[in-house]
Amino acid sequence: MMALCEHSSLSDLSNSCVRASWAAIIPAALALLFCFLAIPVPGQLETIFHLVKQPFRNFLTLREAEALDFTGASASEQDVPKTKMPVWRNLLLSGLSLAETLGWLGLGSYCLVVQLDDSWSNIRMFLIAFSWMYAALRPMLRSTATPPYDLFALYVFHLALSALNFGGALYDHTAYGEPLPSTWIFAANILHLLVLCTLVILVLRMPLAVPSSHIDTSEIGKSISPEDYTTLWGWITFLWVKPLINRGTTQTLNESDVWSLSPTMQARPLYMKFSTLKRKTLLRRLWAANSLDLLLDFGLTYVSVVFNYLGPFFLKQILDSLDPEGDDAGSRAKMSKAYVYAFLAFLCTLCKAEADVQHLWYGRRAATRIRAELMTSIYDKALKRKDFSGIVDKDAEKNRKAKPSMDSKADDPKAGADVGKIVNLMAGDANRCSNMVSGAYFLYGAPFELLIASIFLYQLLGLSAFAGFFVLIVIWPLNNFVAKRAVRIHKGLSTARDKRMGVLNELISAVKFIKFFAWEDRWIQRVMDAREVEMQWMVKSRVNSVCFSLIWSTAPILVSCTAFFVYVMRGNQLTVGTAFTAIALFGMMRAPLNVIPAWIVQILQTGVAINRISTYLGEEEVDEQVSTLKKGAVSPTDQIISGLGLEHGTFKWNEVEEKNQEQEAGKKSATQSNAGNGHGEDDASTAVDSMSVAGSEVTDRRFELTDITVTFPEGELSVITGPTASGKTALLMALLGEMTRLEGRLIMSKDPSKVDQFGLQHSISYAAQSPWLRHQSIKDNILFGYPLDEERYQAVVECCALQPDLDMLEDGDTTEIGARGVSLSGGQKARVALARAIYAPTKYILLDDPLSAVDSHTARFLFDKLFRGSLVQHRTVILVTHHVELVLPGTYYLVRMLDGRIDTQGTVKDLRARGVLDDIAHDEAVEVHKEEQAIEVAETSAGAVDEADAEGDAKPVGKAKKPRKLIEEERRETGSVKWAIYKTYLKASSYLTWVILTILIVLSQLLGVTEKLWIKVWGQAYGDSGNTNSTMHVMNSFLSPEHEIPLDHTYSPLHMSASQLYPSPTARAMASNWPRAQDHPFFYIGIYAAISLGAPFVSITGVITQYTGALRASRILFRRLLVGVVRATMRWHDVTPQGRMLNRFSKDVETVDSSLAGTLQAVNSSLANFAASVVTVIFFFPLFVFPATFIGFIYRHLAIGYLNTGRDLRRMESNTRSPIFANFGELLEGIVTVRAFSAEQRFLDNHNAKVDLTTKMWYTFWMTNRWLLLHFDALGALGVLTTTLFALLGYVDAGLAGVCITSAMAFTSSVYWACRFWTALELDLNSVERVVEYLDLPQEPPAIIESNRPPAYWPSSSSSNKDALISVENLVLKYAPELPPVLHGVSFQLKARERVGLLGRTGSGKSTLAMSILRFVDPTSGRILIDGIDISTIGLHDLRSRITFIPQDATLFSGTLRDNLDPFGDHEDSECLDVLYRVHLLNESQLASQRTSREPSRPASIHGVEREGTIASTSSASPTNTETESRTVITLETQVSAGGTNFSQGQRQLIAMARALLRRSAIIVLDEATSSIDFATDAKIQATIREEFNDSMLLTVLDKGELVEFDTPWNLIQKEDGIFRNMCLKSGTFAELQSAARSKMEETKTV
């Protein structure tokens, strides 16, 4: 260049030749580069080129995403856009470019002839013509409807360089008086600039994408996101967000008002592509899927940093230009230059704002995609993984009293995650990874900033600058220690949070049962204990954060003071210019130095999260036979295995294999224990007993299905029977592929796409023993995603005996079922699940004991109408049941299980011929009527069943009405956060905390002012030496709190000024009687250090105060929330999904725990900064009030739109998050059913839709934030430009110009931050809002009424009221005031020691009457007296703790068996063992051996001893020689998994019975308590009950909520046309029942 332009340097833009050269070379080079890139890559280099290009490829383009999303159309069809590029645009682009080409060629040719001596000038014109030729040909050769980015780059460079050329000529004329170019050249330049502007505008108006054929263009901007289809200008300015903000400003937004996500960010297409990536680690997969976004985020961050530092550089040049020294000509040139710098500074700020917005968008897109990818991966894994839900935490007992160790491996994630942990992975860990990515630019920018600052400092202070850095090296080991400790603490905190959520999950799942037994206080304490462990980790985390803050807030001050000290010691004079510039630079370094350690911790914590997710994703999966997701589509040529059965199969319950040296031994030895029919807790319960760990000391043989060979005949009814815990459910689980196969072969093939000649799919339907129902209507549960066939549906409802129930329900089959079917009785749930299995057009039907939950005449009805009807014709039905005698006439094949093996199998015909059949039938039917008695006691559900919709007179079906919703939509607050919410939080964290913080904020601002004043004094102490204006007034770090809300656990410091403001020491307000700075530099350095160190110490005090208040608020609000939820009425629990409650306890509590106090603090600080900057502005520069008012008005308009829209979006995000977790929890419970029905893909699609809904709220919120950032930055730049122009025009004293400009910057930035943090605060307070909503729930009556407590012996069988122990008088009950009565004027009296049976059809009010005794519903009128006391006058705890209720679905809790029997430690071990013996869980020899081996009265688990064993198989009472000893022995220390899923349904009922016997209540209510127990064991238990309550027996019959019959069984069975007599006649066993009633009457007479 020097040779070309007469020895001018490359950067001398004041030379017109240099400017013109750049204007020619750069566009020509760009055009050449584009031509080169268009050349095809040679074959040899293709692989290398592909590898290099790989990270720069867009992982999922819009066309790809649409093709994946609309699977009905092929990818090629998707590519056809609706409209082609307008021809006029092409012609205009090419025409104007061609005109430019010809113009420059003509000019070049003319000059070639005229100016022979200036060859370079001629070449320049031909170079420009070349670049325009490319621009002319490009639209013709490669026409696109979307912006041609190569042309856009070319046009922009041409425009910028032409403007530089033209502007340079004008500047030379103004500053140096050089003549302007000739008129025609001047006109040509203007025309050239106009052409360039036209071309740029044309490209800016082109859309980013053209909608494909299936996109309704009228919906773009309404239901379809305009993001993909906006113009380039709309994208650059983020105007595509504006329509939503306009909507949100004036109205409350609803879900339908927010447009959907771009297909490139939707979960389904993203996961479909993400799942095809094959990489060694999860981290590499995430990188492969998001590399382009991360690289662009990285690159644009550096662009932003460069522009960030150019702004202050130009401002410094302006301040230097204002120096009045020099002659007039020089002064005029300086002023002209100052105007140029003012506009360049304005442009730099705009470019920085644009670079910020773009890099933040790419970072946010990566974060959005990673969140969707991880959440969907976790859900997809749940659909494929083996079910470990019954695993016992082996270490729980050992760790219960052990102190947490600080071993770095102690909390490393383990496989076999429970429901609580899996939900946490999705809620917490996936979010943490996503947030890490969206804020990673902090890390990119910090080292670059430090490098720039270091170079400047070296130029300023020489080697002394590095003396300051020596302090950092000294501090680093300390920082390292704190960082490592932070990771360890984070692991501990995550584990503690998982455990707390696990306990809460268990509590909320079983809250009804806990209320039955009045155990609320015990459980509240159990959760609070887990919470206390979490709080202790949080305290450690906070202490660690304070250490971090202390290290990194004092470090920059120590660095600067050390550097100054060494500088002066080396004999240098510390001048005012040097001191101020150095202080500004050290101030700049403060932010990046703070950021780096905080983000190192953040990275390490994200590493922990990825490790946890990775461990979970690596867990064992079921095989392809079982999972349709893994199998994929089956081609028609694939051979389908026919039949269903097992060949030489040995199976064990799923267990987590521990990887240690003894693993191989473990494979051969201990297998999972479960002496039982496996589960009953639904399909979800893949019953596993305890974590069988290789090398375990347990030598008991684990439960296995051994050497099973069975093939079930096609198209016939097969029955599986056997005693309790013999392995019947386990056999079904093995057939479904849900057990771990040790050897043998499973004959089973699912292919729903294959249909046989009868219209049946080659797949399975399944009904579990504990029915798994979804939170939907009854109809939707039966259809289960299959299309509605009205005729078939009606036939299924009729044959499953559901029609009478539906007639009784007000809303019929549209009645909504609550979570886990709470609004139905046990029998109804079983029949809905049965109907679902029958309705599905599947070839194989597996039914796990559906008859046990229904009464005898319903069982007979089901057998006659269903099992012998047309609905199961040609279908293979496998039925587990004890009712062998009932089903025998229709049974073709029979299998009898015993101790995990097949004892007998064969066709009924063969077995009858062999004479074995009668024995089996006798075994199972010998006590049939005993079970029927138990069922007739109460055919109801496990708890206070919601019969509100069920009972009362059936409504005539006439006009259709909208069905009543059992579960209402989640409530959402509208408008700004109410003062009451602020008050709740301020009160919980203590008003004193906030008084102290306010004082500290004021103190912090005062310290800031003092620091500035001291610098002023210091400057004055130098006298007039040094140029006071040469300071770097506005060195503003890129990393001063920017863009994002503060990180987790790193609260923002009190003094949050975005710019380091150091006003020029020009005011002479202070007396100059200080010592000379040249003579006493250390005096000034010392006081400066003292003031500067005061600020971080005030800040740390504030942080500590903040943490203390936050922890106090967390404790108080959590306890109030917990007590409120646990003590809420049963009706509220029935209509509130668990996911909604768990969301409050997880995400919302976490917000209150971690970020809320910091955000509130940041708001206070930013408002204080705002006030300080306003005062400074008015004091130094009163004229700024006018532009400030105008700018302030625009700020207010933008801020209101953002606040209103952002608030609604964040509230909707919170509400749409709940269904994800509710749905996820529901899936994990019913995973076996979902897999059996091959419904995994439907569930995955449903999950994707829910993820997209919450992600669209989250993502759109951040887009509104980006819009605000861009507009606020632009306004800030305008404010600074206005101020600079005021200063240049002479309205401001030259000496005060620096102060004015920096004050304007402070004003604009503080407005932005006040707005940003206020929004963040409202979002965090949304969590408090949601918690507060649950603090005021409808509560049950008081637990204890001190003034009215019953006597200790109450209720007593021997009291004066024994003839009317329970007296019901005119009882009328309603579930809610607006609902019809459920019981109408019921009255009766029960004597002490009577055994009373409560009978009636489903929905007749049996359960309601039972519940009213426990006061789950209070009477509308009438009363209930127990032993002379009106139960409505005493506390619930006093009532429920004296009455025992044994529900049908017995609930067990995690812990030991002893904890379950006697949670309060009220009884001795011998008593606990005795009740286990009385319910036949122990035999005599086991009881004797355990009694002798135990200390006489040791409380449960006091030594933390763990003996893993399993429940004994119960002996059969068969007269044949099949009775066997149980193989494994249970002890009081036997571990129980959450929900008791490592026991069979029958075993859980036995334990519940044992628990009741231990309480020795005078009143016991049984609810079908033995329905899942084989008849032999049932007979023994009935005998036990008779021994306990050994007097006469009455029967009560209810119908439609009214008492219709009440007498002894014999009298009722004799009553002609009596309801009881009719029930007996329908049961099919009338003779046996009549005989039993007669013998009972005779027995009573003889007594």
PDB file of C-alpha atoms in Angstrom, residues 1-2 5 7-19 21-22 164 313 337 341:
ATOM      1  CA  MET A   1       0.000   0.000   0.000  1.00  0.00           C
ATOM      2  CA  MET A   2       2.900   2.302   0.791  1.00  0.00           C
ATOM      3  CA  CYS A   5      -0.098   5.549  -2.256  1.00  0.00           C
ATOM      4  CA  HIS A   7       4.519   6.077   1.190  1.00  0.00           C
ATOM      5  CA  SER A   8       1.291   6.386   3.179  1.00  0.00           C
ATOM      6  CA  SER A   9       0.791   3.670   5.778  1.00  0.00           C
ATOM      7  CA  LEU A  10      -1.916   1.035   5.586  1.00  0.00           C
ATOM      8  CA  SER A  11      -3.936   2.553   8.455  1.00  0.00           C
ATOM      9  CA  ASP A  12      -3.666   6.216   7.413  1.00  0.00           C
ATOM     10  CA  LEU A  13      -7.311   6.713   6.512  1.00  0.00           C
ATOM     11  CA  SER A  14      -6.764  10.466   6.318  1.00  0.00           C
ATOM     12  CA  ASN A  15      -5.135   9.835   2.931  1.00  0.00           C
ATOM     13  CA  SER A  16      -7.709   9.723   0.102  1.00  0.00           C
ATOM     14  CA  CYS A  17      -5.602   7.240  -1.900  1.00  0.00           C
ATOM     15  CA  VAL A  18      -5.556   4.775   1.029  1.00  0.00           C
ATOM     16  CA  ARG A  19      -9.316   5.114   1.457  1.00  0.00           C
ATOM     17  CA  SER A  21      -7.593   1.548  -2.278  1.00  0.00           C
ATOM     18  CA  TRP A  22      -9.443  -0.147   0.547  1.00  0.00           C
ATOM     19  CA  LEU A 164     -15.794   6.400   4.229  1.00  0.00           C
ATOM     20  CA  PHE A 313     -11.586   4.369  22.925  1.00  0.00           C
ATOM     21  CA  LYS A 337     -12.483  14.793  14.372  1.00  0.00           C
ATOM     22  CA  TYR A 341     -15.598  10.055  16.744  1.00  0.00           C
TER      23      TYR A 341
END
